[in-house]
Amino acid sequence: MNSNKKFSAVITAVGLYVPDKILDNAYFEKIVDTTDEWIRTRTGIKERRILENGATSDLAAKAAEDLLRSKNISAEEIEVIIVATVTPDMFFPATACLVQDKIGAKNAWGFDLSAACSGFLFAYQTGCSLIESGNYKKVMVIGADKMSSIVDYTDRNNCILFGDAASAILLEPSEDKSFGLQDSLLKVDGSGKDALYMKGGGSLNPPTLETVEKKMHYLYQDGKAVFKVAVKGMADISYEIMQKNNLKSEDIAFLVPHQANLRIIDATAERMGITKDKVMINIDKYGNTTAATIPLCLTEYYRDGRLKKGDKIILAAFGAGFTWGAAYAVWAI
Ligand code: UT7
């Protein structure tokens, strides 16, 4: 896919922020009719982080600052900021503008991208295209969500699933096209709109007392329906990108899947013929952090030395919309 391009877009730095407050499964046993055993066996989640004060832009700005510190560069060097989120601080201005101001990225423009759990994957592709165009040299892509702001903590079907977090990557051009993004397959199917949504507050249902009383400002998910399409969607597209790029399971160092449910991740790995030790997992610690799950995995596995230069990785996600996709990249740092 990169063959006609002058540059490849490579990830040259990573950063993350997870809030300190932990909600473990025992906490949910006290507030809804559930058990630690049900949550662990049905989802793989043991605990998740919750931001007590602040908004998505605070999570995102802290992840961005962590990245800048670790790369030892100034925020003024950043040219573009893309924030993938479904929990923006406000409808407008964009969270990217708020992050730009908070970190002092005086020379950057930016925007938000809404693709739910596939948000990071879509933003990664978008950021890579800006780099590959030759017009930009430093693009920051952030996946950030404060899911606790749209979760109904009386609904046992959903409240146990989500957590708050942010994670960032820096994209830069490389003339060595054997590194960086090699290929991606991205899809949407809007007929999935009735299975996973938040219906209140937008132009369809502007906020009223009634929308609040009907709990329309909370996330709704038909878990069983989403589960079925998510398993097929993520497994099929991950397998397809392997086939398209002549990759065998032994060629792949890591599958980096969106962390919604360990059973969906296991099914994807199985379809790809990949063993569990090659699957990045952090759902046990953070739950589903929506746009943050994939970069959070990349950051943690890179920082503890498991993800190495030259590793071939497949990123895969499925989320509301429906949105889904997979990307094939070669790790460059
Ligand atoms: O990230 C974006 C995309 N989202 C996803 O990929 C999530 C996809 N869906 C899922 O991960 C799973 O469907 C869930 C984890 C949400 C639910 O797991 P499930 O195995 O599909 O459970 P279910 O919805 O079929 O429910 C099984 C039973 C039900 O009881 P009955 O009707 O069989 O009596 C639920 O009411 O489990 C019940 N249940 C619970 N029980 C204890 C649902 N939530 C809970 C709970 N604790 N927290």
Coordinates of C-alpha atoms and ligand atoms in Angstrom, one line a residue:
M1 CA 0.0 0.0 0.0
N2 CA 2.9 2.3 0.7
S3 CA 4.7 1.6 -2.5
N4 CA 3.6 4.8 -4.3
K5 CA 4.2 7.1 -1.4
K6 CA 7.4 9.0 -0.7
F7 CA 7.1 8.6 3.0
S8 CA 5.8 6.0 5.4
A9 CA 4.1 7.2 8.6
V10 CA 5.8 5.8 11.7
I11 CA 5.0 6.0 15.4
T12 CA 7.9 7.6 17.1
A13 CA 6.6 8.2 20.6
V14 CA 3.8 7.1 22.9
G15 CA 2.1 8.4 26.0
L16 CA -0.8 7.5 28.4
Y17 CA -2.8 8.7 31.3
V18 CA -5.1 6.6 33.5
P19 CA -6.8 8.2 36.5
D20 CA -5.9 6.9 40.0
K21 CA -9.3 6.0 41.2
I22 CA -10.0 2.2 40.7
L23 CA -13.4 0.6 40.7
D24 CA -13.0 -3.1 41.1
N25 CA -15.7 -5.8 40.5
A26 CA -16.4 -5.9 44.3
Y27 CA -17.6 -2.3 44.0
F28 CA -20.2 -3.3 41.4
E29 CA -21.4 -6.2 43.5
K30 CA -22.5 -3.5 46.0
I31 CA -24.3 -1.2 43.6
V32 CA -25.9 -3.6 41.0
D33 CA -27.0 -7.3 40.9
T34 CA -23.8 -8.8 39.6
T35 CA -20.8 -10.9 40.7
D36 CA -17.1 -10.7 40.3
E37 CA -17.2 -14.2 38.8
W38 CA -19.8 -13.1 36.1
I39 CA -17.9 -10.0 35.1
R40 CA -14.5 -11.9 34.9
T41 CA -15.8 -14.9 33.0
R42 CA -18.2 -13.0 30.6
T43 CA -15.9 -10.0 29.9
G44 CA -12.3 -10.5 31.3
I45 CA -12.5 -7.3 33.3
K46 CA -11.3 -7.1 36.9
E47 CA -11.1 -3.3 37.4
R48 CA -11.4 0.0 35.6
R49 CA -10.2 3.6 36.3
I50 CA -12.5 6.6 36.8
L51 CA -11.8 10.3 36.5
E52 CA -13.3 12.0 39.5
N53 CA -12.6 15.6 38.5
G54 CA -12.2 16.9 35.0
A55 CA -13.1 16.0 31.4
T56 CA -11.9 14.1 28.4
S57 CA -9.6 17.0 27.4
D58 CA -7.8 16.6 30.8
L59 CA -7.2 12.9 30.2
A60 CA -6.0 13.7 26.7
A61 CA -3.8 16.6 27.7
K62 CA -2.1 14.4 30.3
A63 CA -1.5 11.6 27.8
A64 CA -0.1 14.2 25.3
E65 CA 2.2 15.7 28.0
D66 CA 3.4 12.2 28.9
L67 CA 4.3 11.6 25.3
L68 CA 6.1 15.0 24.9
R69 CA 8.1 14.3 28.1
S70 CA 9.2 10.9 27.0
K71 CA 10.2 12.1 23.5
N72 CA 11.7 15.3 25.1
I73 CA 10.1 17.6 22.5
S74 CA 8.1 20.8 23.0
A75 CA 4.4 21.0 22.3
E76 CA 5.2 23.8 19.8
E77 CA 6.6 21.2 17.5
I78 CA 3.3 19.5 17.1
E79 CA 1.5 20.5 13.8
V80 CA -1.8 18.5 14.0
I81 CA -3.8 17.1 16.9
I82 CA -6.5 14.5 16.2
V83 CA -8.6 13.5 19.2
A84 CA -10.7 10.3 18.7
T85 CA -13.5 10.4 21.3
V86 CA -17.2 9.9 21.8
T87 CA -17.2 11.8 25.1
P88 CA -16.0 15.3 24.0
D89 CA -16.0 17.9 26.7
M90 CA -18.7 19.7 24.7
F91 CA -20.2 19.5 21.3
F92 CA -18.0 22.4 20.4
P93 CA -15.3 23.6 20.5
A94 CA -13.6 20.4 19.6
T95 CA -11.7 18.6 22.3
A96 CA -8.6 18.9 20.1
C97 CA -8.8 22.7 20.5
L98 CA -9.0 22.3 24.3
V99 CA -6.0 19.9 24.3
Q100 CA -4.1 22.3 22.0
D101 CA -4.6 25.1 24.5
K102 CA -3.9 23.0 27.6
I103 CA -0.6 21.6 26.3
G104 CA 0.5 24.9 24.6
A105 CA 0.7 23.5 21.1
K106 CA 0.7 26.9 19.6
N107 CA 1.5 25.8 16.1
A108 CA -1.1 23.0 15.8
W109 CA -4.5 22.8 14.2
G110 CA -6.7 19.8 14.9
F111 CA -10.1 18.2 15.1
D112 CA -12.1 15.5 16.8
L113 CA -13.0 12.2 15.1
S114 CA -16.1 10.3 16.1
A115 CA -15.9 6.5 15.5
A116 CA -16.5 5.2 19.0
C117 CA -14.4 2.1 19.7
S118 CA -12.8 2.2 16.2
G119 CA -12.0 5.9 16.8
F120 CA -8.3 5.4 17.3
L121 CA -7.9 3.2 14.3
F122 CA -9.7 5.7 12.0
A123 CA -7.7 8.6 13.5
Y124 CA -4.5 6.6 13.1
Q125 CA -5.2 6.1 9.4
T126 CA -6.2 9.8 9.0
G127 CA -3.0 11.0 10.8
C128 CA -0.9 8.6 8.6
S129 CA -2.4 10.1 5.5
L130 CA -1.4 13.6 6.6
I131 CA 2.2 12.4 7.1
E132 CA 2.2 10.4 3.8
S133 CA 1.1 13.5 1.9
G134 CA 4.4 15.1 2.8
N135 CA 2.8 18.2 4.2
Y136 CA 3.2 17.4 7.9
K137 CA 6.1 16.1 10.0
K138 CA 4.6 15.7 13.5
V139 CA 1.0 14.6 13.9
M140 CA -0.3 13.6 17.3
V141 CA -3.2 11.1 17.5
I142 CA -5.0 10.8 20.8
G143 CA -7.6 8.2 21.8
A144 CA -9.4 9.6 24.9
D145 CA -12.8 8.8 26.6
K146 CA -14.4 9.6 29.9
M147 CA -16.9 6.8 29.6
S148 CA -18.0 7.3 33.2
S149 CA -19.7 10.5 32.0
I150 CA -22.2 8.6 29.8
V151 CA -22.6 5.3 31.8
D152 CA -25.7 4.6 33.8
Y153 CA -24.4 3.2 37.0
T154 CA -27.8 1.5 37.8
D155 CA -27.6 -0.6 34.5
R156 CA -25.7 -3.8 35.2
N157 CA -25.6 -4.7 31.6
N158 CA -23.3 -1.7 30.8
C159 CA -21.9 -0.1 33.9
I160 CA -19.4 -2.9 34.6
L161 CA -17.9 -2.6 31.1
F162 CA -16.4 0.8 30.8
G163 CA -13.5 2.9 32.2
D164 CA -11.8 6.3 31.6
A165 CA -8.4 6.7 30.0
A166 CA -6.4 8.4 27.3
S167 CA -3.4 7.5 25.2
A168 CA -1.4 9.3 22.5
I169 CA 0.9 8.5 19.6
L170 CA 3.2 10.7 17.6
L171 CA 3.4 10.1 13.8
E172 CA 6.4 11.2 11.8
P173 CA 7.6 10.5 8.2
S174 CA 10.1 7.9 7.4
E175 CA 11.8 7.4 4.1
D176 CA 12.3 3.7 5.0
K177 CA 8.9 2.5 4.0
S178 CA 9.4 -1.0 5.5
F179 CA 8.4 0.6 8.8
G180 CA 5.1 2.2 9.9
L181 CA 1.6 1.8 8.5
Q182 CA 1.6 -0.7 5.7
D183 CA -2.1 -1.3 5.0
S184 CA -5.5 -0.7 6.5
L185 CA -9.1 -1.9 6.0
L186 CA -11.8 0.4 7.5
K187 CA -15.5 -0.1 7.4
V188 CA -18.8 1.5 8.6
D189 CA -22.3 0.2 8.5
G190 CA -24.8 2.7 9.8
S191 CA -27.6 0.1 9.9
G192 CA -26.0 -0.9 13.3
K193 CA -27.2 2.4 14.8
D194 CA -30.0 0.8 16.9
A195 CA -27.7 -1.6 18.7
L196 CA -25.3 0.9 20.4
Y197 CA -26.0 4.6 20.8
M198 CA -26.6 7.6 23.0
K199 CA -29.7 9.2 21.6
G200 CA -30.1 12.3 23.8
G201 CA -28.6 15.7 23.5
G202 CA -28.0 15.9 19.8
S203 CA -30.1 17.5 17.0
L204 CA -32.4 14.5 16.9
N205 CA -33.3 14.8 20.6
P206 CA -32.2 18.1 22.0
P207 CA -32.0 18.0 25.8
T208 CA -35.3 18.4 27.7
L209 CA -36.6 17.2 31.0
E210 CA -38.1 14.2 29.2
T211 CA -34.8 13.2 27.6
V212 CA -33.2 13.2 31.0
E213 CA -36.0 11.3 32.6
K214 CA -35.9 8.7 29.8
K215 CA -32.2 8.3 30.5
M216 CA -31.4 9.2 26.9
H217 CA -28.1 10.9 27.8
Y218 CA -26.6 7.5 28.7
L219 CA -25.0 4.9 26.5
Y220 CA -27.4 2.1 25.4
Q221 CA -26.0 -1.2 24.1
D222 CA -27.8 -4.4 23.1
G223 CA -24.8 -6.4 24.3
K224 CA -25.8 -9.7 22.7
A225 CA -26.5 -8.2 19.3
V226 CA -23.2 -6.3 19.3
F227 CA -21.3 -9.3 20.5
K228 CA -22.3 -11.4 17.5
V229 CA -21.4 -8.8 14.9
A230 CA -18.2 -7.7 16.8
V231 CA -16.8 -11.2 16.8
K232 CA -17.4 -11.7 13.1
G233 CA -16.5 -8.2 12.1
M234 CA -13.2 -8.1 14.0
A235 CA -12.1 -11.6 13.3
D236 CA -13.0 -11.4 9.5
I237 CA -11.2 -8.1 8.9
S238 CA -8.1 -9.1 10.8
Y239 CA -7.9 -12.3 8.8
E240 CA -8.5 -10.4 5.6
I241 CA -5.7 -8.0 6.2
M242 CA -3.3 -10.9 6.9
Q243 CA -4.3 -12.6 3.7
K244 CA -4.1 -9.4 1.6
N245 CA -0.5 -8.8 2.9
N246 CA 0.6 -12.5 2.7
L247 CA 1.1 -12.6 6.4
K248 CA 1.3 -15.9 8.2
S249 CA 0.4 -16.1 11.9
E250 CA 4.1 -16.7 12.7
D251 CA 5.0 -13.4 11.0
I252 CA 2.9 -11.4 13.4
A253 CA 4.5 -10.3 16.7
F254 CA 1.3 -8.9 18.2
L255 CA -2.4 -8.6 17.6
V256 CA -3.5 -5.3 19.2
P257 CA -7.2 -5.6 19.6
H258 CA -9.8 -3.1 20.9
Q259 CA -10.5 -4.2 24.5
A260 CA -14.3 -4.6 24.7
N261 CA -14.6 -8.3 25.7
L262 CA -11.9 -10.9 26.2
R263 CA -14.1 -13.4 24.4
I264 CA -14.2 -11.2 21.2
I265 CA -10.4 -10.9 21.4
D266 CA -9.9 -14.6 21.8
A267 CA -12.2 -15.3 18.8
T268 CA -10.2 -12.9 16.7
A269 CA -6.9 -14.4 17.7
E270 CA -8.2 -17.9 17.0
R271 CA -9.3 -16.9 13.5
M272 CA -5.9 -15.5 12.8
G273 CA -4.2 -18.6 14.2
I274 CA -2.4 -16.5 16.8
T275 CA -1.4 -17.8 20.2
K276 CA -2.5 -15.9 23.4
D277 CA 1.0 -14.7 24.2
K278 CA 0.9 -12.6 21.0
V279 CA -2.2 -10.8 21.9
M280 CA -2.0 -7.4 23.7
I281 CA -4.4 -7.4 26.7
N282 CA -5.2 -4.8 29.3
I283 CA -8.9 -5.2 29.6
D284 CA -8.4 -6.8 33.0
K285 CA -7.0 -3.5 34.4
Y286 CA -8.9 -0.8 32.5
G287 CA -12.1 -2.3 31.1
N288 CA -13.4 -0.8 27.8
T289 CA -11.9 2.7 27.5
T290 CA -13.4 3.1 23.9
A291 CA -10.9 5.2 21.8
A292 CA -8.0 4.7 24.3
T293 CA -7.7 0.9 24.4
I294 CA -5.4 0.3 21.4
P295 CA -2.8 3.1 22.0
L296 CA -2.9 2.2 25.7
C297 CA -1.9 -1.3 24.8
L298 CA 0.9 -0.1 22.5
T299 CA 2.3 2.3 25.1
E300 CA 2.4 -0.3 27.9
Y301 CA 3.8 -3.1 25.8
Y302 CA 6.4 -0.7 24.3
R303 CA 7.5 0.7 27.6
D304 CA 7.9 -2.6 29.3
G305 CA 10.1 -3.8 26.4
R306 CA 7.7 -6.4 24.9
L307 CA 7.0 -4.5 21.7
K308 CA 10.2 -4.1 19.7
K309 CA 11.5 -2.4 16.6
G310 CA 10.6 -4.4 13.5
D311 CA 7.7 -6.1 15.1
K312 CA 4.8 -6.7 12.7
I313 CA 1.5 -5.8 14.4
I314 CA -2.2 -6.0 13.5
L315 CA -4.4 -3.4 15.1
A316 CA -8.2 -4.3 15.1
A317 CA -11.3 -2.7 16.4
F318 CA -15.1 -2.9 16.4
G319 CA -17.5 -0.3 17.7
A320 CA -20.7 1.8 17.5
G321 CA -21.9 2.8 14.1
F322 CA -21.1 0.1 13.3
T323 CA -17.5 1.0 12.7
W324 CA -14.7 -1.6 12.4
G325 CA -11.4 -2.2 10.8
A326 CA -7.8 -3.5 10.9
A327 CA -4.4 -2.0 10.2
Y328 CA -1.0 -3.7 9.5
A329 CA 2.0 -1.8 10.8
V330 CA 5.7 -2.4 11.5
W331 CA 6.9 -0.9 14.8
A332 CA 9.7 1.6 14.2
I333 CA 11.2 2.4 17.6
Ligands
UT7_1 O1 -16.8 -1.8 22.4 C1 -17.8 -1.5 21.5 C2 -18.5 -2.7 21.1 N1 -19.1 -3.4 22.2 C3 -18.8 -4.7 22.4 O2 -18.1 -5.3 21.6 C4 -19.5 -5.4 23.5 C5 -20.2 -6.6 23.0 N2 -21.0 -7.4 24.0 C6 -20.5 -8.0 25.0 O3 -19.3 -7.9 25.3 C7 -21.4 -8.9 25.8 O4 -22.6 -9.1 25.1 C8 -21.7 -8.4 27.2 C9 -20.5 -8.5 28.1 C10 -22.2 -7.0 27.2 C11 -22.8 -9.3 27.9 O5 -22.3 -10.7 27.8 P1 -23.3 -11.8 27.3 O6 -22.6 -13.1 27.5 O7 -23.6 -11.5 25.9 O8 -24.5 -11.7 28.3 P2 -26.0 -11.6 27.8 O9 -26.3 -10.2 27.4 O10 -26.4 -12.7 26.9 O11 -26.7 -11.8 29.2 C12 -26.6 -13.1 29.8 C13 -27.3 -13.0 31.2 C14 -28.6 -12.2 31.1 O12 -29.6 -12.8 32.0 P3 -30.7 -13.8 31.4 O13 -31.5 -12.9 30.5 O14 -30.0 -14.9 30.7 O15 -31.4 -14.2 32.7 C15 -28.3 -10.9 31.6 O16 -29.4 -10.2 32.2 O17 -26.5 -12.3 32.0 C16 -27.2 -11.2 32.6 N3 -26.4 -10.1 32.9 C17 -25.6 -10.0 34.0 N4 -25.6 -10.8 35.1 C18 -24.7 -10.5 36.1 C19 -26.1 -9.0 32.2 N5 -25.2 -8.2 32.8 C20 -24.9 -8.8 34.0 C21 -24.1 -8.5 35.0 N6 -24.0 -9.4 36.1 N7 -23.3 -7.4 35.1

